[in-house]
């Protein structure tokens, strides 16, 4: 039987890093808002934001939510940096292991940090990783994949604006050199020049996690013209509420059915703290959930 559940994430409320200062809403406020909006799960956000161990378990169980996974970026381009960062991976997997059990386990969402050139000019216009560096880069991603599997988790790699794996060609190279599953993010792919519906079909056998996100290429073009970076692009609304950008959401849902996708579907709307009120963010995510429900998810 195919199991699919819909989750949301702290990034939709501007919660990216604990070092950014006090979050715009508390973890209890966030899980309550998402539960009331009809979500079945939540992404961890920055490790520790939702708590760890029994605190995490009690918080999510109290709201009736499951943990869908969480972001872990590692410097795959840097051999020494990668080795030093492995405790970050272990700490994240410890958090996932403590999450409430469910029929869909959390998926470690592995990624690489931003590069200065691509973060400054997101969207596939800045140079990527040199071809000679790809084999070692991919080997470290494969190593992380095996480490996750050894702990009982199947990871998914998240392509992302501003990083070494940004464009459709980057994703193709990653899939060629590793056996890691893909976290297909419709918004990041759209703004990197890709077609999310065609990508779902082309990469169907490797898609293990899905982030449903809208994107506005007009905002991207203006951001590039103004010389602002990825963070400001998010602040300007480059990732729009579902239905307000260019994503063909009905076609995405139909294609998920066509390819027999089973797993987490995580609605995200990357934004910056302070650009919208907490009440607006809560309303956006409730509306996003209704849009997917109207399409049968």
Tab-separated table of C-alpha atoms in Angstrom, residues 28-278:
chain	number	residue	atom	x	y	z
A	28	UNK	CA	5.376	24.673	20.536
A	29	UNK	CA	3.679	27.479	18.630
A	30	UNK	CA	4.957	26.091	15.334
A	31	UNK	CA	3.935	22.479	15.867
A	32	UNK	CA	0.520	23.600	17.114
A	33	UNK	CA	-0.022	25.790	14.041
A	34	UNK	CA	0.982	23.032	11.642
A	35	UNK	CA	-1.124	20.410	13.414
A	36	UNK	CA	-4.138	22.711	13.314
A	37	UNK	CA	-3.556	23.290	9.595
A	38	UNK	CA	-3.773	19.557	8.926
A	39	UNK	CA	-0.134	18.596	8.467
A	40	UNK	CA	1.022	15.116	9.444
A	41	UNK	CA	4.680	15.953	9.955
A	42	UNK	CA	7.375	18.554	10.339
A	43	UNK	CA	10.993	18.899	9.260
A	44	UNK	CA	13.453	19.296	12.113
A	45	UNK	CA	14.723	22.692	11.054
A	46	UNK	CA	18.068	23.488	12.683
A	47	UNK	CA	19.005	20.535	14.860
A	48	UNK	CA	17.886	21.283	18.385
A	49	UNK	CA	15.154	23.769	17.508
A	50	UNK	CA	12.402	21.216	18.161
A	51	UNK	CA	14.358	19.683	21.006
A	52	UNK	CA	16.213	16.400	21.264
A	53	UNK	CA	15.485	13.078	22.930
A	54	UNK	CA	12.358	12.965	25.071
A	55	UNK	CA	11.718	16.690	24.613
A	56	UNK	CA	11.399	16.171	20.856
A	57	UNK	CA	9.304	13.024	21.260
A	58	UNK	CA	6.910	14.611	23.733
A	59	UNK	CA	6.544	17.811	21.700
A	60	UNK	CA	5.712	16.052	18.444
A	61	UNK	CA	3.586	13.324	20.006
A	62	UNK	CA	1.606	15.951	21.883
A	63	UNK	CA	0.753	17.661	18.590
A	64	UNK	CA	0.178	14.404	16.705
A	65	UNK	CA	3.035	15.111	14.308
A	66	UNK	CA	5.799	12.901	12.953
A	67	UNK	CA	9.315	14.015	12.093
A	68	UNK	CA	9.692	13.901	8.313
A	69	UNK	CA	13.459	14.459	8.343
A	70	UNK	CA	15.838	17.358	8.462
A	71	UNK	CA	18.596	19.235	6.690
A	72	UNK	CA	22.240	18.266	7.219
A	73	UNK	CA	24.807	20.044	5.079
A	74	UNK	CA	28.399	18.873	4.969
A	75	UNK	CA	31.389	20.346	3.082
A	76	UNK	CA	31.665	17.571	0.512
A	77	UNK	CA	34.045	19.719	-1.551
A	78	UNK	CA	36.646	19.776	1.266
A	79	UNK	CA	38.221	16.498	2.431
A	80	UNK	CA	39.500	17.813	5.778
A	81	UNK	CA	36.384	19.843	6.447
A	82	UNK	CA	34.205	16.841	5.671
A	83	UNK	CA	35.965	14.625	8.216
A	84	UNK	CA	35.712	17.329	10.873
A	85	UNK	CA	31.999	17.815	10.200
A	86	UNK	CA	30.955	14.170	10.577
A	87	UNK	CA	29.922	14.681	14.240
A	88	UNK	CA	27.231	17.039	12.897
A	89	UNK	CA	25.811	14.145	10.894
A	90	UNK	CA	25.951	11.820	13.893
A	91	UNK	CA	24.141	14.363	16.073
A	92	UNK	CA	21.378	14.759	13.491
A	93	UNK	CA	20.925	11.002	13.167
A	94	UNK	CA	20.670	10.772	16.965
A	95	UNK	CA	17.805	13.274	16.829
A	96	UNK	CA	16.043	11.352	14.059
A	97	UNK	CA	16.423	8.099	15.999
A	98	UNK	CA	14.648	9.663	18.987
A	99	UNK	CA	11.649	10.854	16.970
A	100	UNK	CA	8.200	9.316	17.466
A	101	UNK	CA	7.879	6.131	15.395
A	102	UNK	CA	5.586	6.130	12.397
A	103	UNK	CA	4.904	4.400	9.091
A	104	UNK	CA	7.141	6.930	7.312
A	105	UNK	CA	10.520	7.331	9.035
A	106	UNK	CA	12.450	10.609	8.933
A	107	UNK	CA	14.671	11.141	5.914
A	108	UNK	CA	18.077	12.759	6.445
A	109	UNK	CA	18.107	15.545	3.851
A	110	UNK	CA	21.777	15.888	3.018
A	111	UNK	CA	23.156	18.829	1.077
A	112	UNK	CA	26.249	20.931	0.588
A	113	UNK	CA	26.757	24.459	1.902
A	114	UNK	CA	26.533	27.434	-0.411
A	115	UNK	CA	29.453	28.579	-2.529
A	116	UNK	CA	30.285	32.307	-2.539
A	117	UNK	CA	29.869	32.625	-6.316
A	118	UNK	CA	26.585	30.782	-6.582
A	119	UNK	CA	25.106	32.210	-3.381
A	120	UNK	CA	25.792	35.679	-4.773
A	121	UNK	CA	24.182	34.835	-8.135
A	122	UNK	CA	21.658	32.019	-7.654
A	123	UNK	CA	19.854	30.371	-10.518
A	124	UNK	CA	22.519	28.552	-12.483
A	125	UNK	CA	24.448	31.511	-13.911
A	126	UNK	CA	27.594	31.194	-11.760
A	127	UNK	CA	30.289	28.549	-12.380
A	128	UNK	CA	29.865	25.225	-10.665
A	129	UNK	CA	32.236	22.608	-9.314
A	130	UNK	CA	35.161	21.929	-11.692
A	131	UNK	CA	34.807	18.605	-13.495
A	132	UNK	CA	38.023	17.240	-11.985
A	133	UNK	CA	36.643	17.691	-8.464
A	134	UNK	CA	33.365	15.850	-8.994
A	135	UNK	CA	34.610	12.274	-8.324
A	136	UNK	CA	35.957	13.070	-4.851
A	137	UNK	CA	32.965	15.297	-4.096
A	138	UNK	CA	30.559	12.512	-5.048
A	139	UNK	CA	32.549	9.901	-3.127
A	140	UNK	CA	32.031	11.877	0.100
A	141	UNK	CA	28.309	12.097	-0.609
A	142	UNK	CA	28.281	8.332	-1.095
A	143	UNK	CA	30.155	7.926	2.196
A	144	UNK	CA	27.512	9.999	3.993
A	145	UNK	CA	24.821	7.907	2.331
A	146	UNK	CA	26.378	4.715	3.666
A	147	UNK	CA	26.771	6.203	7.147
A	148	UNK	CA	23.072	7.054	7.205
A	149	UNK	CA	22.127	3.572	6.008
A	150	UNK	CA	24.291	2.021	8.720
A	151	UNK	CA	22.118	3.866	11.250
A	152	UNK	CA	18.907	2.632	9.626
A	153	UNK	CA	18.051	5.759	7.623
A	154	UNK	CA	17.780	6.229	3.865
A	155	UNK	CA	18.996	9.740	3.060
A	156	UNK	CA	17.993	11.961	0.167
A	157	UNK	CA	20.240	14.589	-1.382
A	158	UNK	CA	18.755	18.085	-1.700
A	159	UNK	CA	19.831	20.103	-4.755
A	160	UNK	CA	19.690	23.771	-3.784
A	161	UNK	CA	20.219	27.227	-5.216
A	162	UNK	CA	23.595	28.700	-4.376
A	163	UNK	CA	25.393	25.354	-3.963
A	164	UNK	CA	27.524	22.959	-5.983
A	165	UNK	CA	24.381	20.965	-6.837
A	166	UNK	CA	22.087	23.647	-8.210
A	167	UNK	CA	21.231	23.024	-11.872
A	168	UNK	CA	19.587	20.040	-13.589
A	169	UNK	CA	22.998	19.143	-15.059
A	170	UNK	CA	24.494	19.115	-11.554
A	171	UNK	CA	21.748	16.755	-10.411
A	172	UNK	CA	22.348	14.460	-13.369
A	173	UNK	CA	26.037	14.262	-12.488
A	174	UNK	CA	25.239	13.523	-8.844
A	175	UNK	CA	22.861	10.708	-9.798
A	176	UNK	CA	25.447	9.280	-12.182
A	177	UNK	CA	28.249	9.160	-9.600
A	178	UNK	CA	26.300	8.001	-6.511
A	179	UNK	CA	23.345	5.835	-5.593
A	180	UNK	CA	21.881	8.376	-3.157
A	181	UNK	CA	18.189	9.082	-3.522
A	182	UNK	CA	17.091	12.575	-4.478
A	183	UNK	CA	15.128	15.119	-2.517
A	184	UNK	CA	13.460	16.842	-5.446
A	185	UNK	CA	12.631	20.428	-4.561
A	186	UNK	CA	10.250	21.885	-7.126
A	187	UNK	CA	10.994	25.528	-6.257
A	188	UNK	CA	14.767	25.280	-6.252
A	189	UNK	CA	14.702	23.333	-9.514
A	190	UNK	CA	12.325	25.826	-11.126
A	191	UNK	CA	14.526	28.806	-10.230
A	192	UNK	CA	17.632	26.914	-11.408
A	193	UNK	CA	16.164	26.603	-14.890
A	194	UNK	CA	14.618	23.154	-14.551
A	195	UNK	CA	11.174	21.722	-15.217
A	196	UNK	CA	9.908	20.045	-12.026
A	197	UNK	CA	7.307	17.908	-13.792
A	198	UNK	CA	9.764	16.627	-16.407
A	199	UNK	CA	12.330	16.036	-13.657
A	200	UNK	CA	9.915	13.936	-11.618
A	201	UNK	CA	9.400	11.728	-14.641
A	202	UNK	CA	13.074	11.571	-15.650
A	203	UNK	CA	14.363	10.841	-12.148
A	204	UNK	CA	11.367	8.842	-10.901
A	205	UNK	CA	13.417	5.840	-9.824
A	206	UNK	CA	15.689	8.019	-7.667
A	207	UNK	CA	13.168	10.406	-6.080
A	208	UNK	CA	12.933	9.465	-2.404
A	209	UNK	CA	11.721	12.720	-0.864
A	210	UNK	CA	9.801	15.669	-2.303
A	211	UNK	CA	9.744	19.330	-1.291
A	212	UNK	CA	6.822	21.133	-2.909
A	213	UNK	CA	7.673	24.788	-3.294
A	214	UNK	CA	6.623	27.515	-5.727
A	215	UNK	CA	8.991	29.955	-7.403
A	216	UNK	CA	8.817	33.292	-9.169
A	217	UNK	CA	11.394	33.771	-11.915
A	218	UNK	CA	10.476	37.455	-12.335
A	219	UNK	CA	11.591	38.079	-8.748
A	220	UNK	CA	14.748	36.073	-9.473
A	221	UNK	CA	15.532	38.154	-12.561
A	222	UNK	CA	15.071	41.398	-10.638
A	223	UNK	CA	17.223	40.110	-7.779
A	224	UNK	CA	20.020	39.279	-10.226
A	225	UNK	CA	19.673	42.671	-11.884
A	226	UNK	CA	19.931	44.346	-8.481
A	227	UNK	CA	22.970	42.281	-7.504
A	228	UNK	CA	21.406	40.787	-4.372
A	229	UNK	CA	22.131	37.285	-3.094
A	230	UNK	CA	20.106	34.166	-2.381
A	231	UNK	CA	19.141	35.283	1.112
A	232	UNK	CA	17.648	38.520	-0.194
A	233	UNK	CA	15.934	36.602	-3.000
A	234	UNK	CA	14.120	34.612	-0.312
A	235	UNK	CA	13.282	37.814	1.544
A	236	UNK	CA	11.758	39.313	-1.602
A	237	UNK	CA	9.411	36.360	-2.041
A	238	UNK	CA	11.290	34.405	-4.687
A	239	UNK	CA	9.645	31.327	-3.186
A	240	UNK	CA	5.996	32.304	-3.408
A	241	UNK	CA	2.964	30.807	-1.685
A	242	UNK	CA	1.662	27.828	-3.657
A	243	UNK	CA	-0.315	29.017	-6.655
A	244	UNK	CA	1.249	32.485	-6.743
A	245	UNK	CA	4.410	31.534	-8.649
A	246	UNK	CA	5.008	29.548	-11.807
A	247	UNK	CA	4.884	25.996	-10.484
A	248	UNK	CA	2.236	23.862	-12.192
A	249	UNK	CA	1.046	22.351	-8.921
A	250	UNK	CA	-1.771	20.208	-10.397
A	251	UNK	CA	0.714	18.704	-12.864
A	252	UNK	CA	3.173	17.984	-10.032
A	253	UNK	CA	0.480	16.135	-8.083
A	254	UNK	CA	-0.636	14.193	-11.171
A	255	UNK	CA	2.945	13.215	-11.896
A	256	UNK	CA	3.527	12.022	-8.327
A	257	UNK	CA	0.542	9.733	-8.889
A	258	UNK	CA	1.810	8.623	-12.292
A	259	UNK	CA	5.248	7.626	-11.002
A	260	UNK	CA	3.776	5.905	-7.937
A	261	UNK	CA	5.612	8.129	-5.486
A	262	UNK	CA	5.319	7.068	-1.856
A	263	UNK	CA	6.834	8.987	1.034
A	264	UNK	CA	6.903	12.449	2.515
A	265	UNK	CA	5.692	15.488	0.614
A	266	UNK	CA	7.058	18.545	2.413
A	267	UNK	CA	5.514	21.921	1.654
A	268	UNK	CA	8.078	24.689	2.051
A	269	UNK	CA	8.091	28.413	1.409
A	270	UNK	CA	11.581	29.666	2.212
A	271	UNK	CA	11.338	33.116	3.735
A	272	UNK	CA	13.296	35.414	6.016
A	273	UNK	CA	12.337	36.303	9.555
A	274	UNK	CA	10.751	39.717	9.836
A	275	UNK	CA	9.613	40.028	6.217
A	276	UNK	CA	6.126	38.765	7.045
A	277	UNK	CA	4.380	38.581	10.378
A	278	UNK	CA	4.035	35.294	12.204
